[in-house]
Structures are given as structure tokens and as C-alpha cells.
PDB file of C-alpha atoms and ligand atoms in Angstrom:
ATOM      1  CA  MET H   1     -14.782 -11.850   8.972  1.00  0.00           C
ATOM      2  CA  THR H   2     -11.646  -9.715   8.738  1.00  0.00           C
ATOM      3  CA  LYS H   3     -12.141  -6.266   7.287  1.00  0.00           C
ATOM      4  CA  PRO H   4     -10.707  -5.442   3.855  1.00  0.00           C
ATOM      5  CA  ILE H   5      -7.638  -3.200   4.042  1.00  0.00           C
ATOM      6  CA  LEU H   6      -7.706   0.023   2.046  1.00  0.00           C
ATOM      7  CA  VAL H   7      -4.702   2.339   1.952  1.00  0.00           C
ATOM      8  CA  ALA H   8      -5.467   5.746   0.423  1.00  0.00           C
ATOM      9  CA  ASN H   9      -2.253   7.031  -1.122  1.00  0.00           C
ATOM     10  CA  TRP H  10      -2.851  10.744  -1.641  1.00  0.00           C
ATOM     11  CA  LYS H  11       0.639  11.162  -3.186  1.00  0.00           C
ATOM     12  CA  ASN H  12       1.325  14.910  -3.572  1.00  0.00           C
ATOM     13  CA  HIS H  13      -2.385  15.877  -3.483  1.00  0.00           C
ATOM     14  CA  PRO H  14      -4.653  17.707  -2.737  1.00  0.00           C
ATOM     15  CA  GLY H  15      -2.788  20.802  -3.870  1.00  0.00           C
ATOM     16  CA  SER H  16      -3.588  22.953  -0.837  1.00  0.00           C
ATOM     17  CA  LEU H  17      -4.483  22.673   2.828  1.00  0.00           C
ATOM     18  CA  ALA H  18      -7.949  24.079   2.131  1.00  0.00           C
ATOM     19  CA  GLU H  19      -8.601  21.354  -0.457  1.00  0.00           C
ATOM     20  CA  ALA H  20      -7.349  18.678   1.934  1.00  0.00           C
ATOM     21  CA  GLN H  21      -9.744  19.977   4.584  1.00  0.00           C
ATOM     22  CA  ASP H  22     -12.577  19.909   2.098  1.00  0.00           C
ATOM     23  CA  LEU H  23     -11.821  16.301   1.109  1.00  0.00           C
ATOM     24  CA  LEU H  24     -11.694  15.268   4.774  1.00  0.00           C
ATOM     25  CA  LYS H  25     -15.027  16.952   5.380  1.00  0.00           C
ATOM     26  CA  GLN H  26     -16.611  14.957   2.582  1.00  0.00           C
ATOM     27  CA  LEU H  27     -15.010  11.693   3.707  1.00  0.00           C
ATOM     28  CA  SER H  28     -16.191  12.132   7.298  1.00  0.00           C
ATOM     29  CA  GLN H  29     -19.809  12.129   6.120  1.00  0.00           C
ATOM     30  CA  LYS H  30     -19.343   8.440   5.323  1.00  0.00           C
ATOM     31  CA  ALA H  31     -17.449   7.532   8.498  1.00  0.00           C
ATOM     32  CA  LEU H  32     -19.820   4.650   9.241  1.00  0.00           C
ATOM     33  CA  LEU H  33     -19.045   3.048   5.886  1.00  0.00           C
ATOM     34  CA  TYR H  34     -15.281   3.493   6.338  1.00  0.00           C
ATOM     35  CA  LYS H  35     -15.414   1.883   9.758  1.00  0.00           C
ATOM     36  CA  ARG H  36     -16.326  -1.336   7.983  1.00  0.00           C
ATOM     37  CA  LEU H  37     -12.815  -1.306   6.501  1.00  0.00           C
ATOM     38  CA  SER H  38      -9.301  -1.194   7.851  1.00  0.00           C
ATOM     39  CA  LEU H  39      -8.808   2.189   6.234  1.00  0.00           C
ATOM     40  CA  PHE H  40      -5.526   4.125   6.292  1.00  0.00           C
ATOM     41  CA  ILE H  41      -4.915   7.538   4.792  1.00  0.00           C
ATOM     42  CA  ALA H  42      -1.386   8.377   3.621  1.00  0.00           C
ATOM     43  CA  PRO H  43      -1.325  12.163   3.033  1.00  0.00           C
ATOM     44  CA  PRO H  44       1.627  14.419   2.193  1.00  0.00           C
ATOM     45  CA  TYR H  45       3.580  15.070   5.425  1.00  0.00           C
ATOM     46  CA  PRO H  46       2.290  18.614   6.047  1.00  0.00           C
ATOM     47  CA  TYR H  47      -1.283  17.256   6.202  1.00  0.00           C
ATOM     48  CA  LEU H  48      -0.564  14.519   8.752  1.00  0.00           C
ATOM     49  CA  GLU H  49      -1.863  16.590  11.598  1.00  0.00           C
ATOM     50  CA  ILE H  50      -5.215  17.525  10.101  1.00  0.00           C
ATOM     51  CA  VAL H  51      -5.812  13.997   8.813  1.00  0.00           C
ATOM     52  CA  SER H  52      -5.054  12.686  12.268  1.00  0.00           C
ATOM     53  CA  ALA H  53      -7.452  15.191  13.835  1.00  0.00           C
ATOM     54  CA  LYS H  54     -10.299  14.946  11.321  1.00  0.00           C
ATOM     55  CA  ALA H  55     -10.267  11.263  10.332  1.00  0.00           C
ATOM     56  CA  ARG H  56      -9.430   9.832  13.736  1.00  0.00           C
ATOM     57  CA  ASN H  57     -12.697   7.968  14.189  1.00  0.00           C
ATOM     58  CA  TYR H  58     -12.729   6.108  10.868  1.00  0.00           C
ATOM     59  CA  ALA H  59      -9.156   5.907   9.489  1.00  0.00           C
ATOM     60  CA  GLY H  60      -5.636   5.175  10.674  1.00  0.00           C
ATOM     61  CA  LEU H  61      -2.730   7.392   9.753  1.00  0.00           C
ATOM     62  CA  ALA H  62      -0.104   6.232   7.249  1.00  0.00           C
ATOM     63  CA  SER H  63       2.970   7.813   5.688  1.00  0.00           C
ATOM     64  CA  GLN H  64       4.067   7.549   2.056  1.00  0.00           C
ATOM     65  CA  ASP H  65       7.682   6.874   2.962  1.00  0.00           C
ATOM     66  CA  ILE H  66       9.982   6.889   5.970  1.00  0.00           C
ATOM     67  CA  SER H  67      13.589   7.688   6.588  1.00  0.00           C
ATOM     68  CA  ALA H  68      15.678   4.741   7.708  1.00  0.00           C
ATOM     69  CA  LEU H  69      18.011   7.112   9.559  1.00  0.00           C
ATOM     70  CA  PRO H  70      18.172   6.943  13.339  1.00  0.00           C
ATOM     71  CA  LYS H  71      17.700   9.977  15.579  1.00  0.00           C
ATOM     72  CA  GLY H  72      20.405  12.482  14.719  1.00  0.00           C
ATOM     73  CA  THR H  73      21.027  15.515  12.567  1.00  0.00           C
ATOM     74  CA  TYR H  74      19.793  15.000   9.005  1.00  0.00           C
ATOM     75  CA  THR H  75      18.253  17.937   7.162  1.00  0.00           C
ATOM     76  CA  SER H  76      14.883  17.005   5.585  1.00  0.00           C
ATOM     77  CA  ALA H  77      14.727  13.473   7.022  1.00  0.00           C
ATOM     78  CA  VAL H  78      11.400  12.446   8.533  1.00  0.00           C
ATOM     79  CA  THR H  79      12.405   9.744  10.964  1.00  0.00           C
ATOM     80  CA  THR H  80      10.249   7.097  12.565  1.00  0.00           C
ATOM     81  CA  ASP H  81      10.169   8.825  15.962  1.00  0.00           C
ATOM     82  CA  ILE H  82       8.550  11.892  14.358  1.00  0.00           C
ATOM     83  CA  LEU H  83       6.019   9.782  12.456  1.00  0.00           C
ATOM     84  CA  LYS H  84       5.150   7.823  15.567  1.00  0.00           C
ATOM     85  CA  SER H  85       4.558  10.986  17.544  1.00  0.00           C
ATOM     86  CA  PHE H  86       1.860  11.917  14.987  1.00  0.00           C
ATOM     87  CA  GLY H  87       0.240   8.505  15.382  1.00  0.00           C
ATOM     88  CA  VAL H  88       1.448   6.964  12.114  1.00  0.00           C
ATOM     89  CA  LYS H  89       0.699   3.238  12.218  1.00  0.00           C
ATOM     90  CA  LEU H  90       1.683   2.166   8.727  1.00  0.00           C
ATOM     91  CA  ALA H  91       4.188   3.309   6.088  1.00  0.00           C
ATOM     92  CA  ILE H  92       4.179   2.796   2.335  1.00  0.00           C
ATOM     93  CA  ILE H  93       7.733   1.838   1.402  1.00  0.00           C
ATOM     94  CA  GLY H  94       9.309   1.479  -2.038  1.00  0.00           C
ATOM     95  CA  HIS H  95       6.400   2.815  -4.071  1.00  0.00           C
ATOM     96  CA  SER H  96       7.353   2.667  -7.760  1.00  0.00           C
ATOM     97  CA  GLU H  97       7.273   6.461  -7.916  1.00  0.00           C
ATOM     98  CA  ARG H  98      10.032   6.449  -5.270  1.00  0.00           C
ATOM     99  CA  ARG H  99      11.881   3.675  -7.058  1.00  0.00           C
ATOM    100  CA  ASN H 100      11.667   5.787 -10.248  1.00  0.00           C
ATOM    101  CA  LEU H 101      13.627   8.447  -8.392  1.00  0.00           C
ATOM    102  CA  GLY H 102      16.383   5.972  -7.701  1.00  0.00           C
ATOM    103  CA  GLU H 103      15.321   4.163  -4.532  1.00  0.00           C
ATOM    104  CA  THR H 104      16.763   0.649  -4.627  1.00  0.00           C
ATOM    105  CA  SER H 105      15.401  -2.589  -3.206  1.00  0.00           C
ATOM    106  CA  GLU H 106      18.298  -2.554  -0.706  1.00  0.00           C
ATOM    107  CA  GLN H 107      17.133   0.843   0.567  1.00  0.00           C
ATOM    108  CA  VAL H 108      13.556  -0.426   0.660  1.00  0.00           C
ATOM    109  CA  ALA H 109      14.646  -3.320   2.904  1.00  0.00           C
ATOM    110  CA  GLU H 110      16.500  -0.923   5.157  1.00  0.00           C
ATOM    111  CA  LYS H 111      13.417   1.268   5.513  1.00  0.00           C
ATOM    112  CA  ALA H 112      11.164  -1.737   6.110  1.00  0.00           C
ATOM    113  CA  ARG H 113      13.472  -2.890   8.920  1.00  0.00           C
ATOM    114  CA  ALA H 114      13.496   0.607  10.427  1.00  0.00           C
ATOM    115  CA  ALA H 115       9.671   0.703  10.341  1.00  0.00           C
ATOM    116  CA  LEU H 116       9.418  -2.691  12.030  1.00  0.00           C
ATOM    117  CA  LYS H 117      11.870  -1.625  14.700  1.00  0.00           C
ATOM    118  CA  ALA H 118       9.734   1.433  15.412  1.00  0.00           C
ATOM    119  CA  GLY H 119       6.498  -0.580  15.512  1.00  0.00           C
ATOM    120  CA  ILE H 120       5.191   0.869  12.227  1.00  0.00           C
ATOM    121  CA  VAL H 121       3.734  -1.622   9.742  1.00  0.00           C
ATOM    122  CA  PRO H 122       5.696  -1.442   6.468  1.00  0.00           C
ATOM    123  CA  VAL H 123       3.652  -1.765   3.286  1.00  0.00           C
ATOM    124  CA  VAL H 124       6.428  -2.904   0.963  1.00  0.00           C
ATOM    125  CA  CYS H 125       5.609  -2.192  -2.692  1.00  0.00           C
ATOM    126  CA  ILE H 126       6.754  -4.533  -5.414  1.00  0.00           C
ATOM    127  CA  GLY H 127       5.775  -4.910  -9.059  1.00  0.00           C
ATOM    128  CA  GLU H 128       7.151  -5.421 -12.519  1.00  0.00           C
ATOM    129  CA  ARG H 129       7.611  -2.544 -14.947  1.00  0.00           C
ATOM    130  CA  LEU H 130       6.429  -4.511 -17.954  1.00  0.00           C
ATOM    131  CA  ARG H 131       4.768  -7.847 -18.613  1.00  0.00           C
ATOM    132  CA  ASP H 132       6.733  -9.580 -21.351  1.00  0.00           C
ATOM    133  CA  ILE H 133       5.190 -12.599 -23.043  1.00  0.00           C
ATOM    134  CA  ASP H 134       8.140 -14.807 -22.093  1.00  0.00           C
ATOM    135  CA  GLY H 135       7.323 -14.312 -18.427  1.00  0.00           C
ATOM    136  CA  GLU H 136      10.718 -12.854 -17.568  1.00  0.00           C
ATOM    137  CA  TYR H 137       8.982 -10.462 -15.238  1.00  0.00           C
ATOM    138  CA  PHE H 138       8.482 -13.354 -12.812  1.00  0.00           C
ATOM    139  CA  GLU H 139      12.254 -13.507 -12.320  1.00  0.00           C
ATOM    140  CA  GLN H 140      12.408  -9.750 -11.810  1.00  0.00           C
ATOM    141  CA  LEU H 141       9.665  -9.997  -9.233  1.00  0.00           C
ATOM    142  CA  ARG H 142      11.477 -12.795  -7.408  1.00  0.00           C
ATOM    143  CA  GLU H 143      14.656 -10.740  -7.235  1.00  0.00           C
ATOM    144  CA  GLN H 144      12.806  -7.622  -6.138  1.00  0.00           C
ATOM    145  CA  ILE H 145      10.922  -9.422  -3.370  1.00  0.00           C
ATOM    146  CA  LYS H 146      14.032 -11.156  -2.025  1.00  0.00           C
ATOM    147  CA  THR H 147      16.088  -7.975  -1.962  1.00  0.00           C
ATOM    148  CA  SER H 148      13.290  -5.743  -0.637  1.00  0.00           C
ATOM    149  CA  LEU H 149      12.713  -8.104   2.294  1.00  0.00           C
ATOM    150  CA  ALA H 150      16.376  -8.794   3.046  1.00  0.00           C
ATOM    151  CA  GLY H 151      17.163  -9.057   6.734  1.00  0.00           C
ATOM    152  CA  ILE H 152      13.510  -9.402   7.775  1.00  0.00           C
ATOM    153  CA  SER H 153      13.158 -12.425  10.012  1.00  0.00           C
ATOM    154  CA  LYS H 154      10.544 -15.153  10.061  1.00  0.00           C
ATOM    155  CA  GLN H 155       9.098 -13.595  13.209  1.00  0.00           C
ATOM    156  CA  ALA H 156       8.890 -10.131  11.689  1.00  0.00           C
ATOM    157  CA  ILE H 157       7.620 -10.915   8.188  1.00  0.00           C
ATOM    158  CA  THR H 158       4.038 -11.495   9.348  1.00  0.00           C
ATOM    159  CA  SER H 159       3.969  -7.838  10.436  1.00  0.00           C
ATOM    160  CA  VAL H 160       4.835  -6.740   6.894  1.00  0.00           C
ATOM    161  CA  ILE H 161       2.170  -6.062   4.275  1.00  0.00           C
ATOM    162  CA  LEU H 162       3.180  -6.616   0.664  1.00  0.00           C
ATOM    163  CA  ALA H 163       1.574  -4.390  -1.964  1.00  0.00           C
ATOM    164  CA  TYR H 164       1.761  -5.849  -5.432  1.00  0.00           C
ATOM    165  CA  GLU H 165       1.567  -2.938  -7.859  1.00  0.00           C
ATOM    166  CA  PRO H 166       2.478  -3.677 -11.472  1.00  0.00           C
ATOM    167  CA  VAL H 167       4.018  -0.376 -12.530  1.00  0.00           C
ATOM    168  CA  TRP H 168       2.271  -0.372 -15.916  1.00  0.00           C
ATOM    169  CA  ALA H 169      -1.123  -0.535 -14.176  1.00  0.00           C
ATOM    170  CA  ILE H 170      -0.565   2.492 -11.918  1.00  0.00           C
ATOM    171  CA  GLY H 171      -2.413   5.580 -13.054  1.00  0.00           C
ATOM    172  CA  ALA H 172      -3.467   3.639 -16.154  1.00  0.00           C
ATOM    173  CA  LYS H 173      -6.832   2.974 -17.774  1.00  0.00           C
ATOM    174  CA  GLU H 174      -7.225  -0.565 -16.537  1.00  0.00           C
ATOM    175  CA  ALA H 175      -6.226  -2.736 -13.625  1.00  0.00           C
ATOM    176  CA  LEU H 176      -4.752  -6.195 -13.968  1.00  0.00           C
ATOM    177  CA  PRO H 177      -7.533  -8.763 -14.640  1.00  0.00           C
ATOM    178  CA  GLY H 178      -8.548 -10.751 -11.530  1.00  0.00           C
ATOM    179  CA  GLY H 179      -7.337 -14.102 -12.934  1.00  0.00           C
ATOM    180  CA  GLU H 180      -3.858 -12.752 -13.662  1.00  0.00           C
ATOM    181  CA  LEU H 181      -3.724 -11.151 -10.252  1.00  0.00           C
ATOM    182  CA  SER H 182      -4.514 -14.483  -8.653  1.00  0.00           C
ATOM    183  CA  GLN H 183      -1.677 -16.188 -10.596  1.00  0.00           C
ATOM    184  CA  THR H 184       0.785 -13.524  -9.498  1.00  0.00           C
ATOM    185  CA  VAL H 185      -0.340 -13.698  -5.875  1.00  0.00           C
ATOM    186  CA  ILE H 186       0.269 -17.473  -5.952  1.00  0.00           C
ATOM    187  CA  PHE H 187       3.743 -16.816  -7.370  1.00  0.00           C
ATOM    188  CA  ILE H 188       4.480 -14.239  -4.632  1.00  0.00           C
ATOM    189  CA  ARG H 189       3.401 -16.735  -1.959  1.00  0.00           C
ATOM    190  CA  LYS H 190       5.673 -19.331  -3.527  1.00  0.00           C
ATOM    191  CA  ILE H 191       8.643 -16.966  -3.177  1.00  0.00           C
ATOM    192  CA  LEU H 192       7.648 -16.205   0.413  1.00  0.00           C
ATOM    193  CA  THR H 193       7.388 -19.949   1.039  1.00  0.00           C
ATOM    194  CA  ASP H 194      10.941 -20.451  -0.275  1.00  0.00           C
ATOM    195  CA  MET H 195      12.134 -17.684   2.025  1.00  0.00           C
ATOM    196  CA  TYR H 196      10.113 -18.333   5.173  1.00  0.00           C
ATOM    197  CA  GLY H 197       8.306 -21.670   4.893  1.00  0.00           C
ATOM    198  CA  ARG H 198       4.682 -22.272   4.021  1.00  0.00           C
ATOM    199  CA  ASN H 199       3.056 -21.616   7.407  1.00  0.00           C
ATOM    200  CA  VAL H 200       4.598 -18.180   7.659  1.00  0.00           C
ATOM    201  CA  ALA H 201       4.117 -17.332   3.959  1.00  0.00           C
ATOM    202  CA  GLU H 202       0.384 -17.973   4.191  1.00  0.00           C
ATOM    203  CA  LYS H 203       0.051 -15.374   6.927  1.00  0.00           C
ATOM    204  CA  VAL H 204       1.611 -12.491   4.981  1.00  0.00           C
ATOM    205  CA  GLN H 205      -1.071 -10.060   3.854  1.00  0.00           C
ATOM    206  CA  ILE H 206      -0.971  -9.042   0.205  1.00  0.00           C
ATOM    207  CA  LEU H 207      -2.642  -5.962  -1.277  1.00  0.00           C
ATOM    208  CA  TYR H 208      -3.044  -4.990  -4.910  1.00  0.00           C
ATOM    209  CA  GLY H 209      -2.598  -1.497  -6.345  1.00  0.00           C
ATOM    210  CA  GLY H 210      -2.885  -0.039  -9.831  1.00  0.00           C
ATOM    211  CA  SER H 211      -6.055   1.533 -11.259  1.00  0.00           C
ATOM    212  CA  VAL H 212      -8.368   0.088  -8.634  1.00  0.00           C
ATOM    213  CA  ASP H 213     -11.823   1.656  -8.740  1.00  0.00           C
ATOM    214  CA  GLN H 214     -15.459   0.988  -7.944  1.00  0.00           C
ATOM    215  CA  THR H 215     -15.929  -1.023 -11.147  1.00  0.00           C
ATOM    216  CA  ASN H 216     -13.161  -3.588 -10.621  1.00  0.00           C
ATOM    217  CA  ALA H 217     -12.453  -3.768  -6.876  1.00  0.00           C
ATOM    218  CA  GLN H 218     -14.987  -6.437  -5.988  1.00  0.00           C
ATOM    219  CA  VAL H 219     -13.807  -8.804  -8.744  1.00  0.00           C
ATOM    220  CA  LEU H 220     -10.130  -8.182  -7.963  1.00  0.00           C
ATOM    221  CA  MET H 221     -10.773  -9.000  -4.342  1.00  0.00           C
ATOM    222  CA  ARG H 222     -12.827 -12.104  -5.047  1.00  0.00           C
ATOM    223  CA  GLU H 223     -10.681 -13.550  -7.826  1.00  0.00           C
ATOM    224  CA  GLY H 224      -7.317 -12.085  -6.950  1.00  0.00           C
ATOM    225  CA  GLY H 225      -6.859 -13.501  -3.462  1.00  0.00           C
ATOM    226  CA  VAL H 226      -5.784 -10.160  -1.957  1.00  0.00           C
ATOM    227  CA  ARG H 227      -6.698  -8.644   1.423  1.00  0.00           C
ATOM    228  CA  GLY H 228      -7.324  -5.182   0.016  1.00  0.00           C
ATOM    229  CA  PHE H 229      -5.933  -2.335  -2.016  1.00  0.00           C
ATOM    230  CA  LEU H 230      -3.534   0.545  -2.272  1.00  0.00           C
ATOM    231  CA  VAL H 231      -5.481   3.254  -4.066  1.00  0.00           C
ATOM    232  CA  GLY H 232      -4.218   6.448  -5.692  1.00  0.00           C
ATOM    233  CA  ARG H 233      -6.502   8.596  -7.859  1.00  0.00           C
ATOM    234  CA  VAL H 234      -9.824   7.268  -6.597  1.00  0.00           C
ATOM    235  CA  SER H 235      -8.908   8.140  -3.002  1.00  0.00           C
ATOM    236  CA  LEU H 236      -8.933  11.837  -3.923  1.00  0.00           C
ATOM    237  CA  ASN H 237     -12.514  11.865  -5.093  1.00  0.00           C
ATOM    238  CA  ALA H 238     -14.943  11.440  -2.188  1.00  0.00           C
ATOM    239  CA  LYS H 239     -17.809  10.105  -4.316  1.00  0.00           C
ATOM    240  CA  ASN H 240     -15.705   7.528  -6.158  1.00  0.00           C
ATOM    241  CA  PHE H 241     -13.955   6.497  -2.976  1.00  0.00           C
ATOM    242  CA  GLU H 242     -17.301   5.970  -1.302  1.00  0.00           C
ATOM    243  CA  ALA H 243     -18.433   3.823  -4.242  1.00  0.00           C
ATOM    244  CA  LEU H 244     -15.235   1.772  -4.043  1.00  0.00           C
ATOM    245  CA  ALA H 245     -15.616   1.234  -0.283  1.00  0.00           C
ATOM    246  CA  THR H 246     -19.258   0.251  -0.772  1.00  0.00           C
ATOM    247  CA  SER H 247     -18.338  -2.265  -3.482  1.00  0.00           C
ATOM    248  CA  ILE H 248     -15.902  -4.142  -1.240  1.00  0.00           C
ATOM    249  CA  THR H 249     -18.036  -4.086   1.880  1.00  0.00           C
ATOM    250  CA  THR H 250     -21.183  -5.479   0.244  1.00  0.00           C
ATOM    251  CA  LYS H 251     -21.571  -8.947  -1.188  1.00  0.00           C
TER     252      LYS H 251
HETATM  253  P1  PGA W   1      -3.713   4.546  -8.954  1.00  0.00           P
HETATM  254  O1  PGA W   1      -2.381   4.570  -8.077  1.00  0.00           O
HETATM  255  O2  PGA W   1      -4.805   3.971  -8.070  1.00  0.00           O
HETATM  256  O3  PGA W   1      -3.962   5.983  -9.303  1.00  0.00           O
HETATM  257  O4  PGA W   1      -3.453   3.686 -10.147  1.00  0.00           O
HETATM  258  C1  PGA W   1      -2.058   3.492  -7.263  1.00  0.00           C
HETATM  259  C2  PGA W   1      -0.746   3.749  -6.563  1.00  0.00           C
HETATM  260  O5  PGA W   1       0.103   4.459  -7.120  1.00  0.00           O
HETATM  261  O6  PGA W   1      -0.515   3.257  -5.451  1.00  0.00           O
END
């Protein structure tokens, strides 16, 4: 059986190098458990090196963003060649907290193409801001998916991971119920089918993110039809993260 995918999005935490080291120390005590997953840790850039050194035997390295710029002279840009040299295998792209700062779906597509070109797996985030009762959010999702994947070919799309993260469920009290997740995943596959054909669409891996924890992960996985999760808060607490990993690796 294929392993569940778990991407730990540390965002701008922990607040110091010492705290990051402490978290890594706690996580490494459960390395055997984490090896049962396809686990990736996406730390703030300055921690890439210690995560790479300390979590090497149980987690892959991910970034929370990339620059789509080529090699050149761009103050503050972290380009794909730098990320690759640290061993980054996967990049979260278009997280809603980046989109809130003005990142557009066009820019997301550009970054996803740059990641693919560099051999980094893009985890392209999509998700509606609100769920209106008229279902207009489905149209918004369609538009967002089409624009965020623009220029990605049929050959390349199976190397992309889509992370469905309804914005209202991020950092909230509750995740989306499993049944509603399943409906949305079917809708996303329908859009992918329109864009790439059914055979290809079925191969695209879809993750869910937004208030995933040890109490809901197993149900979301079973009912939601997703390959795994993008996790924020819970990934910063070693005990809760362990409980979440246990819940999705045991029947
Ligand atoms: P959360 O964040 O797990 O804290 O809701 C998820 C995310 O932002 O990717």
C-alpha cells in the first residue's frame, strides 16, 4: 500500500533556532513511526539546514514557497537552484497566506512551472475563501485551479500535488466534514478531467489541509478520498503530531 503523505507546514515557527532544535529532537524519537509515512517538513528558510541534518532519516525537506526567477541578481529571492542544493524535494506553492499577501493564481502557475523545471514537486494550494449556500464557490475553485495550473502539460501534471485547503478551515476550530471533502475532491477531479482527460486526472494526488488533527485525520482520509494532509498547527506540537501520524498509519 502507498504511504500517506504528510506535509508539515511550520509557517513562521518555531520562534527561535533553539526551539526548532528542540522540536526536531522530540520528533526524531518517533522516527520509526514517521518512516511509515511520506513525511515532508517545510520549515522557515533559515532552518532548512538543521531540518535536513536532523530529520534526514525520517522526513524529506520541503519549502514553503519558491521564487520563479531564474539564476541572476535578485535581492531576497530564494531560487530553485539554492533550494535544490539544500535537498529540497517539494515546495508548497500558493498557500492562502501567500495569496492573502497578493500572490495571484498566475504567479502560482509560474512558480509551479519553475519547480517542475527544477525537479521539485510543487504542492499547489487551492481553496475557496467562503462556502456560500448557492455553491458559487465551485465556480471560484474551477477558475483558481485552471489559472494556477496554466501552462502545465499533461506529462507534467502527474508530478504536481494539489492541496485543497478551504481558507475558512485553516487555523479554525474544525476541519471540513469528510463527506463534504469527498464531494469537493470529486469536483476537483472533474475539472482536472476537463483539462487533462480522465486517465491523467485520476493520477493527480490530492491532499487536504485546514484544521487537521488526531481526532479527524482518519475519517478525512477514509471518507475524503485524499492521499494525505498539509498540516499547520499540529505539526509544531510533537505529541499531537505523533498522535496524528499514528491515527493515519493504523487501521
Ligand atoms: P492548520 O493550517 O493545520 O493550522 O489549520 C493548515 C495550513 O495552513 O496549511
